[in-house]
Short mmCIF file of C-alpha atoms in Angstrom, two decimals:
data_model
loop_
_atom_site.label_atom_id
_atom_site.label_comp_id
_atom_site.label_asym_id
_atom_site.label_seq_id
_atom_site.Cartn_x
_atom_site.Cartn_y
_atom_site.Cartn_z
CA MET A 1 0.00 0.00 0.00
CA GLU A 2 1.24 3.48 -0.90
CA GLN A 3 0.56 6.20 1.65
CA VAL A 4 0.52 9.89 0.67
CA ALA A 5 -0.16 13.09 2.60
CA VAL A 6 0.16 15.69 -0.17
CA ILE A 7 -2.72 16.54 -2.52
CA ALA A 8 -0.62 16.90 -5.69
CA ARG A 9 1.08 13.55 -5.08
CA ALA A 10 -2.24 11.84 -4.33
CA ARG A 11 -3.76 13.26 -7.52
CA ALA A 12 -0.87 11.91 -9.60
CA LEU A 13 -0.92 8.51 -7.90
CA PHE A 14 -4.68 7.97 -8.25
CA GLY A 15 -4.58 9.35 -11.81
CA ALA A 16 -2.08 6.63 -12.78
CA SER A 17 -3.96 3.78 -11.02
CA PRO A 18 -5.81 1.00 -12.86
CA ARG A 19 -9.58 1.37 -13.29
CA PRO A 20 -12.16 0.87 -11.95
CA LEU A 21 -11.14 2.79 -8.85
CA ALA A 22 -13.24 2.54 -5.68
CA PHE A 23 -12.72 5.07 -2.90
CA VAL A 24 -13.45 4.71 0.84
CA PRO A 25 -13.24 8.02 2.75
CA THR A 26 -12.85 7.69 6.54
CA MET A 27 -11.91 9.69 9.61
CA GLY A 28 -9.72 6.84 10.85
CA ALA A 29 -10.25 5.10 14.21
CA LEU A 30 -11.14 2.17 11.99
CA HIS A 31 -13.44 -0.62 13.11
CA ALA A 32 -15.02 -3.63 11.41
CA GLY A 33 -17.63 -1.38 9.77
CA HIS A 34 -14.96 0.55 7.89
CA LEU A 35 -13.17 -2.63 6.86
CA GLU A 36 -16.46 -4.01 5.54
CA LEU A 37 -16.59 -1.03 3.14
CA VAL A 38 -13.27 -2.13 1.68
CA ARG A 39 -14.26 -5.81 1.58
CA GLN A 40 -17.46 -5.06 -0.33
CA VAL A 41 -15.67 -3.34 -3.21
CA ARG A 42 -12.24 -5.01 -3.22
CA PRO A 43 -13.23 -7.92 -5.51
CA ARG A 44 -14.74 -5.61 -8.15
CA ALA A 45 -12.17 -2.78 -8.17
CA ALA A 46 -8.78 -2.75 -9.89
CA THR A 47 -7.72 -0.08 -7.39
CA VAL A 48 -9.08 0.58 -3.92
CA GLY A 49 -8.20 3.96 -2.46
CA ALA A 50 -8.95 5.11 1.07
CA SER A 51 -8.52 8.34 2.98
CA ILE A 52 -8.07 9.11 6.64
CA PHE A 53 -8.83 12.71 7.52
CA VAL A 54 -10.49 14.02 10.67
CA ASN A 55 -12.28 16.89 8.91
CA PRO A 56 -12.49 19.96 11.17
CA LEU A 57 -15.22 21.53 8.97
CA GLN A 58 -17.76 18.90 9.99
CA PHE A 59 -17.32 19.33 13.75
CA GLY A 60 -19.26 22.00 15.65
CA ALA A 61 -17.55 24.31 18.15
CA ASN A 62 -18.66 22.20 21.13
CA GLU A 63 -18.06 18.81 19.54
CA ASP A 64 -15.32 16.20 19.91
CA LEU A 65 -12.81 17.30 17.22
CA VAL A 66 -9.89 17.43 19.66
CA ARG A 67 -10.59 14.16 21.46
CA TYR A 68 -11.69 12.24 18.33
CA PRO A 69 -9.54 9.06 18.36
CA ARG A 70 -6.51 9.13 16.04
CA ASP A 71 -4.08 6.25 15.39
CA LEU A 72 -2.78 6.54 11.83
CA GLU A 73 -0.20 3.79 12.18
CA ARG A 74 -2.67 1.15 13.35
CA ASP A 75 -5.31 2.28 10.83
CA SER A 76 -2.79 2.11 8.02
CA LEU A 77 -1.89 -1.49 8.89
CA LYS A 78 -5.57 -2.46 8.92
CA LEU A 79 -6.21 -0.96 5.48
CA ALA A 80 -3.09 -2.58 4.02
CA ALA A 81 -4.24 -5.95 5.39
CA GLU A 82 -7.59 -5.51 3.58
CA GLY A 83 -5.78 -4.91 0.28
CA VAL A 84 -6.15 -1.13 -0.03
CA ASP A 85 -3.75 0.11 -2.74
CA VAL A 86 -3.42 3.81 -1.92
CA LEU A 87 -4.07 5.63 1.36
CA PHE A 88 -4.43 9.41 1.29
CA ALA A 89 -3.91 10.85 4.78
CA PRO A 90 -3.42 14.63 4.63
CA ASP A 91 -3.26 16.96 7.62
CA ALA A 92 -5.68 19.86 8.09
CA ALA A 93 -3.17 22.44 6.80
CA GLU A 94 -2.85 20.54 3.52
CA MET A 95 -6.63 20.47 3.04
CA TYR A 96 -7.47 23.96 4.30
CA ALA A 97 -5.03 26.76 3.56
CA PRO A 98 -5.29 29.97 5.62
CA GLY A 99 -8.29 32.01 4.45
CA PHE A 100 -10.15 28.95 3.16
CA SER A 101 -13.77 30.06 2.61
CA THR A 102 -15.45 27.85 -0.02
CA SER A 103 -18.22 25.52 1.06
CA VAL A 104 -20.63 23.13 -0.60
CA ASP A 105 -24.13 23.59 0.83
CA PRO A 106 -26.53 20.67 0.35
CA GLY A 107 -29.62 22.80 1.06
CA PRO A 108 -32.63 22.02 3.31
CA LEU A 109 -31.89 18.30 3.79
CA ALA A 110 -28.78 19.38 5.70
CA THR A 111 -30.86 21.18 8.35
CA VAL A 112 -33.04 18.34 9.66
CA PHE A 113 -32.27 15.48 12.13
CA GLU A 114 -28.44 15.31 12.31
CA GLY A 115 -28.30 18.70 10.60
CA ALA A 116 -30.62 20.28 13.16
CA VAL A 117 -28.55 18.96 16.08
CA ARG A 118 -25.24 19.67 14.31
CA PRO A 119 -25.55 22.95 12.32
CA GLY A 120 -23.00 23.14 9.53
CA HIS A 121 -22.10 19.45 9.83
CA PHE A 122 -23.32 18.35 6.40
CA ARG A 123 -21.90 21.46 4.76
CA GLY A 124 -18.53 20.39 6.14
CA VAL A 125 -19.06 16.81 4.99
CA ALA A 126 -20.12 17.86 1.47
CA THR A 127 -17.18 20.26 1.16
CA VAL A 128 -14.55 17.69 2.12
CA ILE A 129 -16.10 14.98 -0.05
CA VAL A 130 -16.13 17.26 -3.11
CA LYS A 131 -12.44 18.02 -2.43
CA LEU A 132 -11.55 14.35 -1.96
CA LEU A 133 -13.42 13.33 -5.11
CA ASN A 134 -11.58 16.01 -7.10
CA VAL A 135 -8.25 14.62 -5.88
CA VAL A 136 -9.04 10.91 -6.18
CA GLN A 137 -11.51 10.95 -9.11
CA PRO A 138 -12.90 7.51 -8.34
CA ASP A 139 -15.49 5.55 -10.31
CA THR A 140 -17.23 4.50 -7.09
CA LEU A 141 -17.56 6.22 -3.73
CA VAL A 142 -18.18 3.80 -0.84
CA LEU A 143 -20.12 4.95 2.22
CA GLY A 144 -21.59 3.22 5.25
CA GLN A 145 -25.30 2.97 5.90
CA LYS A 146 -24.69 3.86 9.56
CA ASP A 147 -24.58 7.50 8.48
CA ALA A 148 -27.79 7.21 6.48
CA GLN A 149 -28.58 10.91 6.23
CA GLN A 150 -25.02 11.60 5.10
CA ALA A 151 -25.38 9.03 2.31
CA VAL A 152 -28.73 10.46 1.17
CA ILE A 153 -27.36 14.02 1.19
CA LEU A 154 -24.16 13.11 -0.63
CA ARG A 155 -26.10 11.18 -3.27
CA LYS A 156 -28.11 14.35 -3.95
CA VAL A 157 -25.09 16.68 -3.88
CA LEU A 158 -23.03 14.48 -6.20
CA ARG A 159 -25.92 14.02 -8.63
CA GLU A 160 -26.70 17.74 -8.60
CA LEU A 161 -23.06 18.73 -9.13
CA ASP A 162 -22.73 16.13 -11.94
CA ALA A 163 -19.82 14.52 -10.12
CA GLY A 164 -20.08 11.45 -12.35
CA VAL A 165 -19.37 8.99 -9.54
CA ASN A 166 -21.33 5.92 -8.46
CA LEU A 167 -22.34 5.77 -4.83
CA GLU A 168 -22.32 2.42 -3.06
CA VAL A 169 -23.82 2.21 0.43
CA VAL A 170 -22.73 -0.75 2.58
CA PRO A 171 -24.98 -2.13 5.37
CA THR A 172 -24.09 -1.35 8.99
CA VAL A 173 -21.90 -3.80 10.88
CA ARG A 174 -23.06 -4.48 14.45
CA GLU A 175 -21.62 -5.87 17.68
CA PRO A 176 -23.22 -9.19 18.79
CA ASP A 177 -25.61 -7.25 21.09
CA GLY A 178 -26.83 -5.07 18.20
CA LEU A 179 -24.82 -1.92 18.86
CA ALA A 180 -23.80 -0.35 15.55
CA MET A 181 -20.03 -0.17 15.07
CA SER A 182 -18.83 3.40 15.58
CA SER A 183 -15.52 5.05 16.38
CA ARG A 184 -17.37 6.93 19.11
CA ASN A 185 -18.21 3.68 20.94
CA ALA A 186 -14.67 3.98 22.33
CA TYR A 187 -15.87 6.90 24.47
CA LEU A 188 -18.41 4.75 26.38
CA ASP A 189 -17.71 3.64 29.94
CA THR A 190 -18.89 0.20 31.10
CA ALA A 191 -22.36 1.30 32.17
CA GLN A 192 -22.87 3.35 29.01
CA ARG A 193 -21.64 0.47 26.85
CA THR A 194 -24.24 -1.75 28.53
CA ALA A 195 -26.97 0.82 27.86
CA ALA A 196 -25.94 1.67 24.28
CA PRO A 197 -27.52 -1.33 22.46
CA SER A 198 -30.91 -0.06 23.66
CA LEU A 199 -30.80 2.46 20.80
CA HIS A 200 -30.84 -0.41 18.32
CA ARG A 201 -33.61 -2.12 20.31
CA ALA A 202 -35.61 1.11 20.17
CA LEU A 203 -35.28 1.25 16.37
CA SER A 204 -36.25 -2.42 16.09
CA ALA A 205 -39.34 -1.85 18.23
CA VAL A 206 -40.42 1.10 16.07
CA LEU A 207 -40.06 -1.02 12.95
CA GLU A 208 -41.92 -3.97 14.45
CA VAL A 209 -44.93 -1.82 15.35
CA LEU A 210 -44.90 -0.09 11.96
CA GLU A 211 -44.75 -3.45 10.20
CA ARG A 212 -47.93 -4.45 12.03
CA GLY A 213 -49.57 -1.49 10.21
CA ALA A 214 -49.70 0.89 13.16
CA GLY A 215 -49.20 4.65 12.80
CA LYS A 216 -46.07 6.50 13.71
CA LEU A 217 -47.07 7.75 17.16
CA ASP A 218 -47.68 4.23 18.46
CA ALA A 219 -44.46 3.02 16.92
CA LEU A 220 -42.36 5.81 18.40
CA ALA A 221 -43.89 5.28 21.83
CA ALA A 222 -42.97 1.59 21.67
CA GLY A 223 -39.45 2.54 20.57
CA ALA A 224 -38.91 5.12 23.28
CA LYS A 225 -39.84 2.52 25.89
CA GLN A 226 -36.90 0.35 24.78
CA LEU A 227 -34.29 3.06 25.27
CA ASP A 228 -32.30 2.73 28.50
CA ALA A 229 -33.45 5.17 31.19
CA SER A 230 -29.94 6.66 31.44
CA ALA A 231 -29.96 7.73 27.78
CA LYS A 232 -31.20 11.05 26.44
CA LEU A 233 -33.15 10.62 23.20
CA GLU A 234 -32.48 13.32 20.60
CA TYR A 235 -34.74 12.09 17.84
CA LEU A 236 -36.55 8.95 16.70
CA ASP A 237 -38.47 8.84 13.44
CA VAL A 238 -39.26 6.97 10.25
CA VAL A 239 -38.33 8.71 7.00
CA ASP A 240 -38.39 8.15 3.27
CA ALA A 241 -35.07 6.57 2.24
CA GLU A 242 -34.78 8.80 -0.83
CA ASP A 243 -35.30 12.24 0.68
CA PHE A 244 -35.51 11.81 4.47
CA ALA A 245 -39.06 13.19 4.52
CA PRO A 246 -40.83 11.97 7.69
CA LEU A 247 -43.46 9.25 7.04
CA GLU A 248 -46.72 8.75 8.91
CA ARG A 249 -46.82 5.03 8.07
CA LEU A 250 -44.25 2.58 6.78
CA ARG A 251 -43.64 2.87 3.06
CA ARG A 252 -40.55 1.20 1.59
CA PRO A 253 -37.76 2.11 1.10
CA ALA A 254 -37.51 3.85 4.45
CA PHE A 255 -35.13 4.42 7.33
CA VAL A 256 -36.05 4.17 10.98
CA ILE A 257 -33.60 6.66 12.48
CA GLY A 258 -32.56 7.57 15.99
CA ALA A 259 -29.99 9.52 17.97
CA ALA A 260 -29.36 9.45 21.71
CA ARG A 261 -26.75 10.56 24.21
CA PHE A 262 -25.15 8.10 26.59
CA GLY A 263 -23.38 10.41 29.03
CA THR A 264 -21.60 12.95 26.81
CA THR A 265 -21.40 10.53 23.88
CA ARG A 266 -23.86 10.96 21.00
CA LEU A 267 -24.67 7.81 19.08
CA ILE A 268 -26.80 7.48 15.95
CA ASP A 269 -28.25 4.42 14.32
CA ASN A 270 -30.83 3.42 11.72
CA LEU A 271 -32.60 0.50 10.13
CA TRP A 272 -32.84 0.38 6.37
CA VAL A 273 -36.28 -0.98 5.45
CA ARG A 274 -36.25 -2.24 1.86
CA MET B 1 -18.24 21.24 -34.37
CA GLU B 2 -20.36 18.82 -32.35
CA GLN B 3 -23.23 20.33 -30.41
CA VAL B 4 -24.77 18.53 -27.41
CA ALA B 5 -27.54 19.42 -24.99
CA VAL B 6 -27.49 16.39 -22.68
CA ILE B 7 -25.06 16.08 -19.76
CA ALA B 8 -24.32 12.36 -20.17
CA ARG B 9 -23.58 12.80 -23.87
CA ALA B 10 -21.38 15.85 -23.22
CA ARG B 11 -19.44 13.94 -20.56
CA ALA B 12 -18.78 11.07 -22.97
CA LEU B 13 -17.82 13.38 -25.83
CA PHE B 14 -15.40 15.50 -23.79
CA GLY B 15 -14.03 12.37 -22.11
CA ALA B 16 -13.05 10.97 -25.50
CA SER B 17 -11.54 14.26 -26.80
CA PRO B 18 -7.81 14.78 -27.36
CA ARG B 19 -5.86 16.60 -24.63
CA PRO B 20 -5.11 19.29 -23.65
CA LEU B 21 -8.73 20.44 -23.48
CA ALA B 22 -9.53 24.13 -22.99
CA PHE B 23 -13.05 25.15 -21.98
CA VAL B 24 -14.82 28.48 -22.54
CA PRO B 25 -18.09 28.80 -20.58
CA THR B 26 -20.49 31.51 -21.85
CA MET B 27 -24.09 32.64 -21.56
CA GLY B 28 -24.29 33.12 -25.33
CA ALA B 29 -25.14 36.47 -27.00
CA LEU B 30 -21.55 36.20 -28.19
CA HIS B 31 -19.46 39.23 -29.06
CA ALA B 32 -15.82 39.81 -29.96
CA GLY B 33 -14.81 39.48 -26.31
CA HIS B 34 -16.09 35.90 -26.17
CA LEU B 35 -14.45 35.01 -29.45
CA GLU B 36 -11.14 36.40 -28.15
CA LEU B 37 -11.32 33.80 -25.34
CA VAL B 38 -11.42 31.05 -27.97
CA ARG B 39 -8.68 32.66 -30.08
CA GLN B 40 -6.32 32.91 -27.11
CA VAL B 41 -6.40 29.17 -26.36
CA ARG B 42 -7.13 27.60 -29.77
CA PRO B 43 -3.47 27.36 -30.87
CA ARG B 44 -2.41 25.59 -27.64
CA ALA B 45 -5.36 23.21 -27.13
CA ALA B 46 -5.97 19.90 -28.89
CA THR B 47 -9.67 20.34 -28.07
CA VAL B 48 -11.56 23.55 -27.43
CA GLY B 49 -14.92 23.12 -25.75
CA ALA B 50 -17.46 25.86 -25.14
CA SER B 51 -20.78 26.08 -23.36
CA ILE B 52 -23.79 28.31 -23.82
CA PHE B 53 -26.08 28.37 -20.82
CA VAL B 54 -28.02 31.31 -19.41
CA ASN B 55 -27.71 30.22 -15.79
CA PRO B 56 -30.85 31.12 -13.82
CA LEU B 57 -29.02 30.63 -10.48
CA GLN B 58 -26.83 33.68 -11.05
CA PHE B 59 -29.71 36.10 -11.75
CA GLY B 60 -31.52 37.89 -8.94
CA ALA B 61 -35.31 38.04 -8.77
CA ASN B 62 -35.39 41.55 -10.26
CA GLU B 63 -32.70 41.02 -12.86
CA ASP B 64 -32.74 40.44 -16.62
CA LEU B 65 -32.95 36.62 -16.83
CA VAL B 66 -36.02 36.66 -19.06
CA ARG B 67 -34.90 39.38 -21.43
CA TYR B 68 -31.25 38.26 -21.55
CA PRO B 69 -30.45 37.98 -25.29
CA ARG B 70 -30.53 34.42 -26.69
CA ASP B 71 -29.64 33.34 -30.24
CA LEU B 72 -28.23 29.83 -30.13
CA GLU B 73 -28.09 29.36 -33.89
CA ARG B 74 -26.05 32.49 -34.54
CA ASP B 75 -23.80 31.84 -31.52
CA SER B 76 -23.17 28.29 -32.67
CA LEU B 77 -22.05 29.48 -36.11
CA LYS B 78 -19.66 31.98 -34.53
CA LEU B 79 -18.05 29.33 -32.31
CA ALA B 80 -17.73 26.87 -35.19
CA ALA B 81 -16.03 29.58 -37.25
CA GLU B 82 -13.47 30.07 -34.46
CA GLY B 83 -12.64 26.38 -34.46
CA VAL B 84 -14.49 25.24 -31.34
CA ASP B 85 -14.70 21.42 -31.38
CA VAL B 86 -17.58 20.72 -28.98
CA LEU B 87 -20.40 23.03 -27.88
CA PHE B 88 -22.40 22.06 -24.78
CA ALA B 89 -25.73 23.94 -24.75
CA PRO B 90 -28.10 22.42 -22.18
CA ASP B 91 -31.44 23.87 -21.16
CA ALA B 92 -32.25 24.81 -17.58
CA ALA B 93 -34.21 21.59 -16.96
CA GLU B 94 -31.17 19.50 -17.91
CA MET B 95 -28.95 21.41 -15.49
CA TYR B 96 -31.38 21.82 -12.60
CA ALA B 97 -33.79 18.98 -11.90
CA PRO B 98 -36.86 19.73 -9.75
CA GLY B 99 -35.83 20.03 -6.10
CA PHE B 100 -32.27 21.08 -6.96
CA SER B 101 -30.76 22.48 -3.75
CA THR B 102 -26.96 22.17 -3.80
CA SER B 103 -24.87 25.30 -3.99
CA VAL B 104 -21.21 26.21 -3.92
CA ASP B 105 -20.63 29.21 -1.67
CA PRO B 106 -17.40 31.15 -2.25
CA GLY B 107 -17.54 32.90 1.14
CA PRO B 108 -17.01 36.60 2.02
CA LEU B 109 -15.49 37.64 -1.34
CA ALA B 110 -18.89 36.89 -2.88
CA THR B 111 -20.58 39.56 -0.74
CA VAL B 112 -18.65 42.70 -1.77
CA PHE B 113 -18.92 44.93 -4.90
CA GLU B 114 -20.85 42.84 -7.47
CA GLY B 115 -21.83 40.47 -4.68
CA ALA B 116 -23.23 43.30 -2.55
CA VAL B 117 -25.34 44.63 -5.44
CA ARG B 118 -26.29 41.13 -6.63
CA PRO B 119 -26.80 38.86 -3.57
CA GLY B 120 -26.41 35.19 -4.48
CA HIS B 121 -24.88 35.99 -7.87
CA PHE B 122 -21.45 34.47 -7.24
CA ARG B 123 -22.95 31.49 -5.47
CA GLY B 124 -24.89 30.82 -8.67
CA VAL B 125 -21.77 31.33 -10.78
CA ALA B 126 -19.64 29.02 -8.62
CA THR B 127 -22.34 26.33 -8.62
CA VAL B 128 -22.75 26.25 -12.39
CA ILE B 129 -18.99 26.35 -13.00
CA VAL B 130 -18.39 23.39 -10.66
CA LYS B 131 -21.12 21.49 -12.55
CA LEU B 132 -19.70 22.40 -15.96
CA LEU B 133 -16.17 21.46 -14.90
CA ASN B 134 -17.42 18.09 -13.65
CA VAL B 135 -19.04 17.43 -17.04
CA VAL B 136 -16.25 18.78 -19.27
CA GLN B 137 -13.20 18.02 -17.07
CA PRO B 138 -10.95 20.46 -18.94
CA ASP B 139 -7.26 21.09 -18.38
CA THR B 140 -7.79 24.85 -18.72
CA LEU B 141 -10.77 27.06 -17.90
CA VAL B 142 -10.86 30.30 -19.90
CA LEU B 143 -12.51 33.41 -18.43
CA GLY B 144 -12.67 37.07 -19.44
CA GLN B 145 -11.08 39.85 -17.43
CA LYS B 146 -14.23 41.96 -17.86
CA ASP B 147 -15.73 39.99 -14.98
CA ALA B 148 -12.69 40.49 -12.77
CA GLN B 149 -14.33 39.67 -9.46
CA GLN B 150 -15.79 36.50 -10.96
CA ALA B 151 -12.35 35.40 -12.09
CA VAL B 152 -10.79 36.11 -8.67
CA ILE B 153 -13.59 34.26 -6.88
CA LEU B 154 -13.49 31.26 -9.20
CA ARG B 155 -9.71 31.00 -8.90
CA LYS B 156 -10.15 30.76 -5.12
CA VAL B 157 -13.07 28.31 -5.29
CA LEU B 158 -11.35 26.00 -7.76
CA ARG B 159 -8.10 26.04 -5.80
CA GLU B 160 -9.92 25.41 -2.51
CA LEU B 161 -12.00 22.56 -3.97
CA ASP B 162 -8.84 21.02 -5.55
CA ALA B 163 -10.50 21.15 -8.96
CA GLY B 164 -7.14 20.55 -10.65
CA VAL B 165 -7.82 22.95 -13.51
CA ASN B 166 -5.70 25.84 -14.80
CA LEU B 167 -7.42 29.21 -15.00
CA GLU B 168 -6.57 31.52 -17.89
CA VAL B 169 -7.91 35.08 -17.81
CA VAL B 170 -8.06 36.93 -21.14
CA PRO B 171 -7.91 40.77 -21.32
CA THR B 172 -11.09 42.71 -22.02
CA VAL B 173 -11.94 43.55 -25.64
CA ARG B 174 -13.23 47.12 -26.15
CA GLU B 175 -15.17 49.09 -28.72
CA PRO B 176 -13.12 51.85 -30.44
CA ASP B 177 -14.53 54.41 -27.97
CA GLY B 178 -13.38 52.35 -24.97
CA LEU B 179 -16.67 50.68 -24.01
CA ALA B 180 -15.99 47.13 -22.80
CA MET B 181 -17.69 44.49 -24.96
CA SER B 182 -20.71 43.09 -23.12
CA SER B 183 -23.84 41.23 -24.13
CA ARG B 184 -25.75 43.80 -22.11
CA ASN B 185 -24.58 46.66 -24.39
CA ALA B 186 -27.41 45.49 -26.68
CA TYR B 187 -29.90 46.92 -24.16
CA LEU B 188 -28.56 50.51 -24.58
CA ASP B 189 -30.53 53.08 -26.59
CA THR B 190 -28.63 55.66 -28.65
CA ALA B 191 -28.25 58.21 -25.87
CA GLN B 192 -27.19 55.53 -23.35
CA ARG B 193 -24.71 54.05 -25.85
CA THR B 194 -23.17 57.51 -26.22
CA ALA B 195 -22.93 57.89 -22.43
CA ALA B 196 -21.67 54.34 -21.71
CA PRO B 197 -17.95 54.81 -22.59
CA SER B 198 -17.76 57.36 -19.77
CA LEU B 199 -17.48 54.40 -17.35
CA HIS B 200 -14.20 53.43 -18.97
CA ARG B 201 -13.08 57.08 -18.92
CA ALA B 202 -13.89 57.20 -15.22
CA LEU B 203 -11.72 54.14 -14.54
CA SER B 204 -8.89 55.59 -16.62
CA ALA B 205 -9.05 58.87 -14.69
CA VAL B 206 -8.88 57.00 -11.36
CA LEU B 207 -5.83 55.10 -12.54
CA GLU B 208 -4.10 58.21 -13.88
CA VAL B 209 -4.43 60.04 -10.57
CA LEU B 210 -3.33 56.96 -8.59
CA GLU B 211 -0.29 56.59 -10.84
CA ARG B 212 0.71 60.14 -9.97
CA GLY B 213 0.97 58.90 -6.37
CA ALA B 214 -2.26 60.45 -5.08
CA GLY B 215 -4.50 58.78 -2.49
CA LYS B 216 -7.73 57.01 -3.28
CA LEU B 217 -10.16 59.81 -2.40
CA ASP B 218 -8.61 62.22 -4.92
CA ALA B 219 -8.54 59.50 -7.55
CA LEU B 220 -12.16 58.51 -7.07
CA ALA B 221 -13.27 62.16 -7.20
CA ALA B 222 -11.45 62.60 -10.52
CA GLY B 223 -13.06 59.40 -11.81
CA ALA B 224 -16.58 60.32 -10.78
CA LYS B 225 -16.25 63.62 -12.68
CA GLN B 226 -15.71 61.67 -15.91
CA LEU B 227 -18.93 59.67 -15.62
CA ASP B 228 -21.77 60.96 -17.78
CA ALA B 229 -24.35 62.94 -15.77
CA SER B 230 -27.14 60.59 -16.93
CA ALA B 231 -25.45 57.55 -15.36
CA LYS B 232 -25.90 56.31 -11.82
CA LEU B 233 -22.63 55.19 -10.26
CA GLU B 234 -22.91 52.03 -8.12
CA TYR B 235 -19.31 51.67 -7.04
CA LEU B 236 -15.83 52.84 -8.05
CA ASP B 237 -12.74 51.57 -6.24
CA VAL B 238 -9.22 50.22 -6.50
CA VAL B 239 -8.66 46.73 -5.14
CA ASP B 240 -5.93 44.13 -4.75
CA ALA B 241 -6.00 41.87 -7.80
CA GLU B 242 -5.52 38.72 -5.70
CA ASP B 243 -8.23 39.14 -3.09
CA PHE B 244 -10.30 42.22 -4.07
CA ALA B 245 -9.35 43.97 -0.80
CA PRO B 246 -9.76 47.76 -1.24
CA LEU B 247 -6.44 49.65 -1.49
CA GLU B 248 -5.69 53.15 -0.22
CA ARG B 249 -2.92 53.70 -2.79
CA LEU B 250 -1.94 51.92 -5.96
CA ARG B 251 -0.05 48.67 -5.36
CA ARG B 252 0.29 46.24 -8.26
CA PRO B 253 -1.30 43.95 -9.25
CA ALA B 254 -4.59 45.77 -8.77
CA PHE B 255 -7.94 46.34 -10.43
CA VAL B 256 -9.64 49.69 -10.77
CA ILE B 257 -13.27 48.60 -10.76
CA GLY B 258 -16.57 50.33 -11.44
CA ALA B 259 -20.26 49.71 -12.00
CA ALA B 260 -22.90 52.14 -13.22
CA ARG B 261 -26.46 52.15 -14.52
CA PHE B 262 -27.32 53.68 -17.86
CA GLY B 263 -31.11 53.75 -17.75
CA THR B 264 -32.08 50.29 -16.50
CA THR B 265 -28.89 48.69 -17.84
CA ARG B 266 -26.09 47.89 -15.39
CA LEU B 267 -22.61 47.87 -16.86
CA ILE B 268 -19.38 46.90 -15.13
CA ASP B 269 -15.79 47.46 -16.18
CA ASN B 270 -12.28 47.35 -14.76
CA LEU B 271 -8.66 48.09 -15.53
CA TRP B 272 -6.09 45.46 -14.71
CA VAL B 273 -2.98 47.21 -13.37
CA ARG B 274 0.01 44.91 -13.62
#
């Protein structure tokens, strides 16, 4: 695996790589969910590229940018073991020169759910992804379903900007007790870790009630009951999988989505109903 | 010359074109200034692409989108005569599907001078240029100096988004009496056409006084005196050519910039001081 930190060098390296080229952007702190993204596309891609970049633009002022887990050496070994060909791992100064002011704004979809709780988050995500795609120029962009709203927003942004890239969304990988894999799970203490799978149970309960034909209010009430008493629910809803518009009854494809705090740690999760 | 209206077809055609590829985006209503853009790059490009698209996103609600001059057939003949290889001329529905919501925001530079008078204008320009570059994927983007602020903003946006494209800015072409070529000159009646070159005289007077070592206030006063009494001055200033920051004294490279209304027609002009 080649590892590069400089944009010009990455552009040259990816430009000379065999096609098709699949690209897996990450913020590092890699877990089995990230590695599953690589595994899904490795057999069909002549080149698999990945990036590790903890993107300051997508963190709010009171969020966990500084304490976000970073271990480039270990992450790099994991990606190499999965057969990644090129790893692009720039620092923030390489990506954002002094005076940087351009942003890619996805519009209204970026202001609901995760976007309502984290203002500016999806603008930061869209901006860095447009930059990364310009450097890497992949045929396929690989994203995880765990960040469902991110995937829906990026599909719209990339289609609307005519980015000419395929988007592949890979199902969420879970711990045996149902907890969705997330780099932020590392923040949980023992009690919080025990409580955390209740978010997945809440989503499952919502879906079960909806599948029986009930309306949303009943379903959300059943879901909320599953969440551990120590957790603080931020949102719980069922939305259209294409545009994240809230649904009153189940209509496929949909996402059942939820976010909750366990102590100071925010976790999100969703079920993809196809 | 091949002419295409569909994004997918344009992408395929440009993708199969010999390199280097130079690209000249226009809104049509072509005059000698546009053709000069083609002439400047034709000898050095294996492929010259052009676009004609009157971009609704860059017009304000009270601006001249509807009456903006359109004559695709005549424009197409002019570009073919200059040796353009591929003309991309989509309609608004092809560029902006229902529900379109993504935008590229250049930041603070888009809110001064032209951006102050035309809120959202440069956001619309940056959005359409990012789309066009994604479709055409040129080596060189060719812009006119007449829209100096646009060129400065796009240079920043394309550098910050790592677009990997060279920007070439071609000097303004003028009528014999000094009036900068502009599609909007067609709106002028006889009296306004007679008054319009006074904008260029105003800029020249500003520069002359600055070159004598005077401060900005004296220079702007001398410039304002040159403007025809029938015109309404919107702004007149001298700015750094890199970042459009207003200057108190001449320091090269700079632009002397101005905008004025002749009847209902807004004209802009500048002098590039190198």
